[in-house]
């Protein structure tokens, strides 16, 4: 499929970033099949990203949760992973993965199916997922990184 380019993406991307109050990461032609993970947490590390596969020129949402080494020994799970597109006024889910495969002793991950990011006229994407843990304390949090991901299309 190859990387596609858009003449006005810089302007559109700047407007979307300004509207969202978040940074947008453009996927350059020389990037490998990966994206930067956005993470938070100390006892339980929760991470999410919009993953770009350069060979297929596709995006997918990925999320993972890990019980931190030396922590309080939590069981963890990640569910309800969603790849979302910003349509100019709000987030719209384009792919989702429920992933109810249970609790894990140290880590869990899930990913949506892949999509062509150039299918839509606005191609700024985000990820949201639900992270759960139980052990010394129990918690659940649905979280979206403050970063957005954009793709240059023609």
CSV table of C-alpha atoms in Angstrom, one decimal:
chain,number,residue,atom,x,y,z
A,1,UNK,CA,0.0,0.0,0.0
A,2,UNK,CA,2.9,2.4,0.7
A,3,UNK,CA,2.9,5.6,2.7
A,4,UNK,CA,0.5,8.2,1.4
A,5,UNK,CA,0.8,11.9,1.7
A,6,UNK,CA,-1.6,14.8,2.1
A,7,UNK,CA,-1.0,18.4,1.1
A,8,UNK,CA,-2.9,20.0,4.0
A,9,UNK,CA,-2.2,17.5,6.8
A,10,UNK,CA,0.1,19.9,8.7
A,11,UNK,CA,-2.6,22.5,9.0
A,12,UNK,CA,-5.3,19.9,9.8
A,13,UNK,CA,-3.0,18.1,12.3
A,14,UNK,CA,-2.2,21.4,14.0
A,15,UNK,CA,-5.9,22.3,14.3
A,16,UNK,CA,-6.8,18.8,15.7
A,17,UNK,CA,-3.9,19.0,18.2
A,18,UNK,CA,-5.0,22.4,19.3
A,19,UNK,CA,-8.5,21.2,19.7
A,20,UNK,CA,-7.5,18.1,21.6
A,21,UNK,CA,-4.9,19.8,23.7
A,22,UNK,CA,-2.7,16.8,23.0
A,23,UNK,CA,0.4,16.1,21.0
A,24,UNK,CA,0.1,14.4,17.6
A,25,UNK,CA,2.8,12.0,16.5
A,26,UNK,CA,3.2,11.8,12.7
A,27,UNK,CA,4.4,8.5,11.4
A,28,UNK,CA,7.4,9.1,9.1
A,29,UNK,CA,8.3,7.0,6.1
A,30,UNK,CA,11.4,5.8,7.8
A,31,UNK,CA,9.7,4.5,11.0
A,32,UNK,CA,9.9,0.8,11.9
A,33,UNK,CA,6.8,-1.3,12.6
A,34,UNK,CA,6.3,0.2,16.0
A,35,UNK,CA,5.0,3.2,17.9
A,36,UNK,CA,5.9,4.9,21.2
A,37,UNK,CA,4.1,3.5,24.2
A,38,UNK,CA,2.5,5.9,26.6
A,39,UNK,CA,2.6,4.5,30.2
A,40,UNK,CA,1.8,5.4,33.7
A,41,UNK,CA,1.7,3.8,37.1
A,42,UNK,CA,4.3,2.5,39.6
A,43,UNK,CA,3.0,-0.7,41.3
A,44,UNK,CA,1.0,-1.6,38.2
A,45,UNK,CA,2.3,-0.2,34.9
A,46,UNK,CA,-0.4,0.6,32.3
A,47,UNK,CA,0.6,1.3,28.7
A,48,UNK,CA,-1.2,2.0,25.4
A,49,UNK,CA,-0.3,3.0,21.9
A,50,UNK,CA,-1.6,3.3,18.3
A,51,UNK,CA,0.7,0.8,16.5
A,52,UNK,CA,1.8,1.4,12.9
A,53,UNK,CA,2.8,-1.6,10.8
A,54,UNK,CA,5.0,-0.1,8.1
A,55,UNK,CA,4.8,-3.3,5.9
A,56,UNK,CA,1.0,-3.2,5.7
A,57,UNK,CA,0.6,0.5,6.3
A,58,UNK,CA,-2.0,-0.1,8.9
A,59,UNK,CA,-2.9,1.0,12.4
A,60,UNK,CA,-4.1,-0.9,15.4
A,61,UNK,CA,-4.7,0.0,19.1
A,62,UNK,CA,-2.6,-1.9,21.6
A,63,UNK,CA,-2.7,-1.9,25.4
A,64,UNK,CA,-0.7,-3.8,28.1
A,65,UNK,CA,-0.6,-3.9,31.9
A,66,UNK,CA,2.3,-5.2,34.0
A,67,UNK,CA,2.7,-5.9,37.7
A,68,UNK,CA,5.9,-4.0,38.5
A,69,UNK,CA,8.9,-6.0,39.9
A,70,UNK,CA,9.3,-5.5,43.6
A,71,UNK,CA,5.7,-4.3,44.0
A,72,UNK,CA,2.8,-5.8,45.9
A,73,UNK,CA,2.3,-8.8,43.6
A,74,UNK,CA,-0.9,-7.8,41.7
A,75,UNK,CA,-2.9,-9.9,39.2
A,76,UNK,CA,-3.7,-7.9,36.1
A,77,UNK,CA,-5.9,-7.7,33.0
A,78,UNK,CA,-6.6,-5.4,30.2
A,79,UNK,CA,-10.0,-5.2,28.4
A,80,UNK,CA,-12.1,-3.1,26.1
A,81,UNK,CA,-9.2,-1.8,23.9
A,82,UNK,CA,-10.5,0.7,21.3
A,83,UNK,CA,-8.9,2.3,18.3
A,84,UNK,CA,-10.6,5.7,17.9
A,85,UNK,CA,-10.5,8.4,15.3
A,86,UNK,CA,-11.0,12.1,16.0
A,87,UNK,CA,-13.7,13.3,13.6
A,88,UNK,CA,-13.3,17.0,14.3
A,89,UNK,CA,-15.7,17.2,17.2
A,90,UNK,CA,-15.1,14.0,19.2
A,91,UNK,CA,-13.7,10.5,19.3
A,92,UNK,CA,-15.4,7.7,17.3
A,93,UNK,CA,-14.5,4.0,17.8
A,94,UNK,CA,-13.4,2.4,14.5
A,95,UNK,CA,-12.2,-1.0,16.0
A,96,UNK,CA,-12.5,-2.6,19.4
A,97,UNK,CA,-11.3,-5.8,21.2
A,98,UNK,CA,-13.2,-6.9,24.3
A,99,UNK,CA,-10.5,-9.4,25.3
A,100,UNK,CA,-12.1,-11.1,28.3
A,101,UNK,CA,-9.5,-13.8,28.7
A,102,UNK,CA,-9.1,-13.5,32.5
A,103,UNK,CA,-6.6,-12.5,35.0
A,104,UNK,CA,-2.8,-12.9,34.7
A,105,UNK,CA,-0.1,-13.2,37.3
A,106,UNK,CA,2.3,-10.6,35.9
A,107,UNK,CA,1.1,-9.1,32.6
A,108,UNK,CA,-1.6,-9.0,30.0
A,109,UNK,CA,-2.0,-7.3,26.6
A,110,UNK,CA,-4.6,-6.9,23.9
A,111,UNK,CA,-4.9,-5.4,20.4
A,112,UNK,CA,-7.6,-4.5,18.0
A,113,UNK,CA,-7.7,-5.6,14.4
A,114,UNK,CA,-5.8,-3.5,11.9
A,115,UNK,CA,-7.3,-0.7,9.8
A,116,UNK,CA,-6.2,1.5,6.9
A,117,UNK,CA,-5.8,4.9,8.5
A,118,UNK,CA,-6.4,6.6,5.1
A,119,UNK,CA,-10.0,5.3,4.9
A,120,UNK,CA,-11.3,8.5,6.5
A,121,UNK,CA,-10.8,12.2,5.6
A,122,UNK,CA,-9.5,13.0,9.1
A,123,UNK,CA,-6.8,10.6,10.2
A,124,UNK,CA,-5.9,11.5,13.8
A,125,UNK,CA,-6.2,8.4,16.0
A,126,UNK,CA,-6.1,7.6,19.7
A,127,UNK,CA,-6.4,4.5,21.9
A,128,UNK,CA,-8.5,3.9,25.1
A,129,UNK,CA,-8.5,0.7,27.2
A,130,UNK,CA,-9.7,-0.5,30.6
A,131,UNK,CA,-7.0,-1.7,33.0
A,132,UNK,CA,-7.7,-3.8,36.1
A,133,UNK,CA,-5.6,-5.1,39.0
A,134,UNK,CA,-6.2,-7.0,42.3
A,135,UNK,CA,-3.8,-7.8,45.1
A,136,UNK,CA,-2.9,-5.5,48.0
A,137,UNK,CA,-5.6,-3.2,46.6
A,138,UNK,CA,-8.1,-3.6,43.8
A,139,UNK,CA,-8.7,-1.1,41.0
A,140,UNK,CA,-9.9,-0.5,37.5
A,141,UNK,CA,-9.3,2.5,35.3
A,142,UNK,CA,-10.3,3.3,31.7
A,143,UNK,CA,-7.5,5.4,30.4
A,144,UNK,CA,-6.5,7.3,27.2
A,145,UNK,CA,-3.0,8.6,26.6
A,146,UNK,CA,-2.8,12.4,26.0
A,147,UNK,CA,-1.0,11.7,22.8
A,148,UNK,CA,-2.7,11.4,19.4
A,149,UNK,CA,-1.3,9.6,16.3
A,150,UNK,CA,-1.6,11.0,12.8
A,151,UNK,CA,-0.9,9.5,9.4
A,152,UNK,CA,0.0,11.3,6.2
A,153,UNK,CA,-2.2,10.1,3.3
A,154,UNK,CA,-2.8,11.2,-0.3
